[in-house]
Coordinates of C-alpha atoms and ligand atoms in Angstrom, one line a residue:
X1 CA -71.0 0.0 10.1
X2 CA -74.8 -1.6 10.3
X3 CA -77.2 0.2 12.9
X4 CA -79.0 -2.7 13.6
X5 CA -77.7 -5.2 16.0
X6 CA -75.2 -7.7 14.4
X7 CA -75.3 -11.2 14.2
X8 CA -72.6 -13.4 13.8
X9 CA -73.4 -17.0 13.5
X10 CA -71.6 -20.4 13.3
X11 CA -73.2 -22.9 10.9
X12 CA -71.3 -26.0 12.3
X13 CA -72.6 -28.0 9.0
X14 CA -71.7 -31.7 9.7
X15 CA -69.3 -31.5 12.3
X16 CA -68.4 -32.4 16.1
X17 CA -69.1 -35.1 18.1
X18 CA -70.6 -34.3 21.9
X19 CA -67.1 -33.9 23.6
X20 CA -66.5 -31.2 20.3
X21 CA -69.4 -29.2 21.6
X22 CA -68.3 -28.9 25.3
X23 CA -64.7 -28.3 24.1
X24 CA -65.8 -25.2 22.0
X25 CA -68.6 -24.2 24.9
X26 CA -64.8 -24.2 26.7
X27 CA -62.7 -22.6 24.3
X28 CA -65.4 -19.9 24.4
X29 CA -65.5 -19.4 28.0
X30 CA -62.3 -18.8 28.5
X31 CA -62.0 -16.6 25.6
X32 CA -64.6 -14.0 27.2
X33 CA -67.8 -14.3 25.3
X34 CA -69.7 -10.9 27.6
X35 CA -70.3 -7.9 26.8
X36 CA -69.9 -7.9 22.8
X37 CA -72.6 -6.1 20.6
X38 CA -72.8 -8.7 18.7
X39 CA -75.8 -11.1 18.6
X40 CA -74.4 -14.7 18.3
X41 CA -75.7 -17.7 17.3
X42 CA -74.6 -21.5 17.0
X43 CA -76.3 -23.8 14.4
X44 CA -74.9 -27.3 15.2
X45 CA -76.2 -31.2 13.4
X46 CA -79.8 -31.5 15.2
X47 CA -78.7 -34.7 16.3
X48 CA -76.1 -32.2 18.7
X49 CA -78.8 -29.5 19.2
X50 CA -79.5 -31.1 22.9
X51 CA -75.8 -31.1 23.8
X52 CA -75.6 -27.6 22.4
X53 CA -78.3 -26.1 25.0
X54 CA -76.3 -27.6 27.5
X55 CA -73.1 -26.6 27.0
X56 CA -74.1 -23.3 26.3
X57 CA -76.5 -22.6 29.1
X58 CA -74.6 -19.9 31.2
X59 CA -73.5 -18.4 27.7
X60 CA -75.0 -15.7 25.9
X61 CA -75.7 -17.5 22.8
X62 CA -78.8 -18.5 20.7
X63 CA -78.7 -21.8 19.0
X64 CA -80.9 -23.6 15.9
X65 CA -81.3 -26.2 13.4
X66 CA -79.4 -25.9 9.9
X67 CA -82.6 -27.4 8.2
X68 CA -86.4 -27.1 9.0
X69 CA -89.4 -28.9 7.6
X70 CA -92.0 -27.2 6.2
X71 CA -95.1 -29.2 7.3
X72 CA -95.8 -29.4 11.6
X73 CA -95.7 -33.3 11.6
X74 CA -96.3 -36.2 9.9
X75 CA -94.5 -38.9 8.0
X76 CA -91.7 -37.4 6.3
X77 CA -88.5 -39.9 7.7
X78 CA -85.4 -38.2 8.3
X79 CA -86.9 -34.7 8.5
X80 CA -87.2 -32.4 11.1
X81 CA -89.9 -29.9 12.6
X82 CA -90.0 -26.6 13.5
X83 CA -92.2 -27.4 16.9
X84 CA -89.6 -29.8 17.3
X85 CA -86.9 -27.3 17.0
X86 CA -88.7 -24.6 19.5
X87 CA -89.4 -27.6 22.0
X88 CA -85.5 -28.2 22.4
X89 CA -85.3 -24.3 23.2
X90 CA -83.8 -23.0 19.3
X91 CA -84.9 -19.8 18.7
X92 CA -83.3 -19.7 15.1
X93 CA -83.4 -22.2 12.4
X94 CA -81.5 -21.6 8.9
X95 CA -83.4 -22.2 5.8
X96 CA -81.7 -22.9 2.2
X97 CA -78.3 -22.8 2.8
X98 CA -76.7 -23.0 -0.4
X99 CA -75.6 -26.8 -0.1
X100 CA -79.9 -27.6 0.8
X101 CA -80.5 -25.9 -2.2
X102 CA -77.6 -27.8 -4.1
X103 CA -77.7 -31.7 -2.9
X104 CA -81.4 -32.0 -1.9
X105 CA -82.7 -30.0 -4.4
X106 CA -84.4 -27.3 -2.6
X107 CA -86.6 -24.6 -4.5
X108 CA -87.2 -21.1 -3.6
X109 CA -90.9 -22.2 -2.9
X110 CA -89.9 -24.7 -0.7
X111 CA -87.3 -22.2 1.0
X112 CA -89.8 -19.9 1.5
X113 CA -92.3 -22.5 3.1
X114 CA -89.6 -23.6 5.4
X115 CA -89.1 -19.8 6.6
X116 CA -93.1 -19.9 7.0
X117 CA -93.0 -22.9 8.9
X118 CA -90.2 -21.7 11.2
X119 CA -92.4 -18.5 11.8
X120 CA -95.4 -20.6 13.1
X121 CA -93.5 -22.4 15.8
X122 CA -91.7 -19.4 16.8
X123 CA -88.2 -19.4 15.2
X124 CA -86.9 -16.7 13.5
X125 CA -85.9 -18.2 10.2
X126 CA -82.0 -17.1 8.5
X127 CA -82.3 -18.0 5.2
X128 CA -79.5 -17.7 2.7
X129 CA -79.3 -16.7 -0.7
X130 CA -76.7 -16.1 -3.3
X131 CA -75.0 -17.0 -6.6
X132 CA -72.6 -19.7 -8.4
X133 CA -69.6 -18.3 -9.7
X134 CA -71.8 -19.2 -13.5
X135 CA -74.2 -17.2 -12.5
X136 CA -71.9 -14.4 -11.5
X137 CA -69.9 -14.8 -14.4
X138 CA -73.1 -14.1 -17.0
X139 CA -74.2 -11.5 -14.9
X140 CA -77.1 -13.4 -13.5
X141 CA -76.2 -12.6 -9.8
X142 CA -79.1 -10.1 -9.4
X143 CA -81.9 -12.0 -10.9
X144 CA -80.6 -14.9 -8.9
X145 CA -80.9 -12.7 -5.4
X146 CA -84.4 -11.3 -7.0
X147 CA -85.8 -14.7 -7.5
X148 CA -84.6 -15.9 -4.0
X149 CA -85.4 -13.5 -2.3
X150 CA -89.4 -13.3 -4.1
X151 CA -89.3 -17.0 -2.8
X152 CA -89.3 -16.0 0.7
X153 CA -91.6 -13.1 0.1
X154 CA -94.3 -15.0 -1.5
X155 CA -94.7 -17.6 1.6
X156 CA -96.0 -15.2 3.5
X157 CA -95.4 -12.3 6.0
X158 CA -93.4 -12.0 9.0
X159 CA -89.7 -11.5 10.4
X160 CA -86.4 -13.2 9.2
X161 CA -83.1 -12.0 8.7
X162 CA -80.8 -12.8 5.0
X163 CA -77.5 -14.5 4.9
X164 CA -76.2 -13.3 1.3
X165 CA -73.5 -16.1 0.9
X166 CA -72.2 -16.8 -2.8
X167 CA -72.0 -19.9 -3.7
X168 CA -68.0 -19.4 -4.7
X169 CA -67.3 -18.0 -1.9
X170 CA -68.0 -21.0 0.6
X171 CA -65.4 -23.4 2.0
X172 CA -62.9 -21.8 -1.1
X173 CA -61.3 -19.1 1.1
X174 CA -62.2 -17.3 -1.8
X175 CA -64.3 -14.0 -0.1
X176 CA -66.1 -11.3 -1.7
X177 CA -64.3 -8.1 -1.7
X178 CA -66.0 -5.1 0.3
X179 CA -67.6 -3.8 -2.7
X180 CA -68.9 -6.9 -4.4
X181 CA -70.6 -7.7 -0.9
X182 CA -71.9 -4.6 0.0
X183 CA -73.2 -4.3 -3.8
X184 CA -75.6 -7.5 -3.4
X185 CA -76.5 -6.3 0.4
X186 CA -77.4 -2.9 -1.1
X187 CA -79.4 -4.6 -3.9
X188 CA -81.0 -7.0 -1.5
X189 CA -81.5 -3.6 1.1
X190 CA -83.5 -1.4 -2.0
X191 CA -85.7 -5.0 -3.2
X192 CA -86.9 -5.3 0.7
X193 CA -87.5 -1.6 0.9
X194 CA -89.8 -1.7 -2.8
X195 CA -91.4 -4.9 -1.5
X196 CA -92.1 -4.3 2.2
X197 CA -91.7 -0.1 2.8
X198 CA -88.6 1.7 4.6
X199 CA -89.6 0.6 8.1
X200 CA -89.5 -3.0 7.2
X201 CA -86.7 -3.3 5.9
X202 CA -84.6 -1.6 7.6
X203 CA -85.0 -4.3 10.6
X204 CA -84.2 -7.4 8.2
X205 CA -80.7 -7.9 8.9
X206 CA -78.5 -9.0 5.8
X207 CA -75.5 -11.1 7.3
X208 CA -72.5 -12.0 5.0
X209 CA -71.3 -15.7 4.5
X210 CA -68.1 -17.1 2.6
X211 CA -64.8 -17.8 4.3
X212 CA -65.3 -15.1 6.7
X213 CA -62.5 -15.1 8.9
X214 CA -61.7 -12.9 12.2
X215 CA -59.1 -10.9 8.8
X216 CA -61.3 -10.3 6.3
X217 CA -64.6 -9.3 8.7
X218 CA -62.4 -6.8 10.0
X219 CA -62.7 -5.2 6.5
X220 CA -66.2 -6.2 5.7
X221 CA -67.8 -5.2 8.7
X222 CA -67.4 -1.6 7.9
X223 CA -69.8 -2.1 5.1
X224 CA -73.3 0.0 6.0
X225 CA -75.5 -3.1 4.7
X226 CA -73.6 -6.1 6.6
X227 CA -75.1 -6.5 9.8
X228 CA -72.8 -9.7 10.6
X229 CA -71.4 -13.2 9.2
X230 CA -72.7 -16.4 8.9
X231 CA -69.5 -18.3 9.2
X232 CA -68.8 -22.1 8.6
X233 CA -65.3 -23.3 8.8
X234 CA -63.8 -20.4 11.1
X235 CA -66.8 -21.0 13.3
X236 CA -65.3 -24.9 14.3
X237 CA -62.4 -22.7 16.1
X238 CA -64.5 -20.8 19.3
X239 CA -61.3 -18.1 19.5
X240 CA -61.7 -17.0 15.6
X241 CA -65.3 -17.3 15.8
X242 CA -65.3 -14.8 19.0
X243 CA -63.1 -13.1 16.6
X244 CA -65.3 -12.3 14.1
X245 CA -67.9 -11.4 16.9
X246 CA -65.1 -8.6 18.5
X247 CA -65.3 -7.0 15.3
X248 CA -68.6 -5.3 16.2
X249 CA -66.5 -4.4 20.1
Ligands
PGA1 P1 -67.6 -21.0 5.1 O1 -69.1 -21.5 5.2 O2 -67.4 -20.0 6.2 O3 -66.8 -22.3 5.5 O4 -67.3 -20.6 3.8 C1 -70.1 -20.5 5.3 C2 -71.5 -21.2 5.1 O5 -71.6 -22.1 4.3 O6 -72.4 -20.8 5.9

């Protein structure tokens, strides 16, 4: 099991209306949400992230947008900011979730400038990385994390936390085994330590994403390099999310 403190975070994606949110701020009251060791953290639509803060107020959980900007302001329609973000009371903000990367065709330079720009107005930027079942099969999966991760290294220094989350695994209930994921959080762990020294590195927590479920975390968890989940679909559910939190006690 991880030594740093987990995380385990719902990325909400395009889901819930307003009475969703205060039903799952409910269904996570009642469940007991106190005294886990486990970080946790809600990324709902941005549209929702107002209603989110609400809801959540006497809870014990962070929230954040799924998608940053990477410029302050200006006239980019649709978008949103990172000061905006912060203003709203986020602390988190993901950056280059796979399906960014894959239907607005976001680059590793622009992932890492999104991190940057998260890191300016105070967020603390998750961004994800990880590989198509292609790239897996011709053994591309390590080049693919190198030149991902280099994307985020190059835009500059400062803190954020990985979400290794491949691609094949999302929304398919198909999860990495143990192995496979604690492989690619290894090889993420040894290109941080080369490329930022031991101390570094050992505070960037690598979450795992990928049809995580309260069954298969319970396995997963015990991994040394998976400090937590970044979970989509289970997260809709506030009793199999908590779940996946309880794993940590
Ligand atoms: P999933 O999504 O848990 O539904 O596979 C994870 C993610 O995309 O962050």
């Amino acid at each position: 099991m991880t030594s740093r403190r987990p995380v385990v975070a719902a990325n909400w994606k395009m889901n819930f209306l307003r009475a969703d949110v205060h039903r799952w701020a409910e269904g996570l009251r009642a469940a007991g949400p106190r005294g886990h060791r486990a970080h946790m953290v809600v990324f709902p639509p941005s549209v929702l992230l107002e209603t989110t803060a609400r809801a959540l107020r006497d809870l014990p959980v962070a929230w954040g947008g799924q998608d940053v900007h990477p410029e302050a302001k200006g006239a980019f329609t649709g978008d949103v900011a990172a000061s905006q973000l912060a203003d709203l009371g986020s602390t988190w903000t993901l950056c280059g979730h796979s399906e960014r990367r894959r239907d607005h065709g976001e680059t590793d330079v622009l992932v890492g400038r999104k991190a940057a720009a998260a890191r300016e107005a105070g967020l603390r930027p998750l961004v994800c990385v990880g590989e198509t079942r292609e790239e897996r099969r011709g053994e591309a999966t390590f080049s693919v994390l190198t030149r991902q991760l280099e994307g985020v290294l190059a835009a500059g220094d400062g803190p954020f936390d990985l979400a290794y989350e491949p691609v094949w695994a999302i929304g398919t209930g198909e999860t990495a085994t143990v192995a496979m994921a604690q492989e690619a959080h290894a090889f993420l762990r040894s290109l941080l330590v080369t490329r930022l020294g031991g101390p570094r590195a050992s505070e960037i927590r690598i979450l795992y994403g990928g049809s995580a479920t309260p069954d298969n975390a319970a396995s997963l968890f015990a991994a040394p390099d998976i400090d937590g989940f970044l979970v989509g679909g289970a997260s809709l559910d506030p009793v199999k999310f908590l779940g996946i939190v309880g794993v940590y006690g």
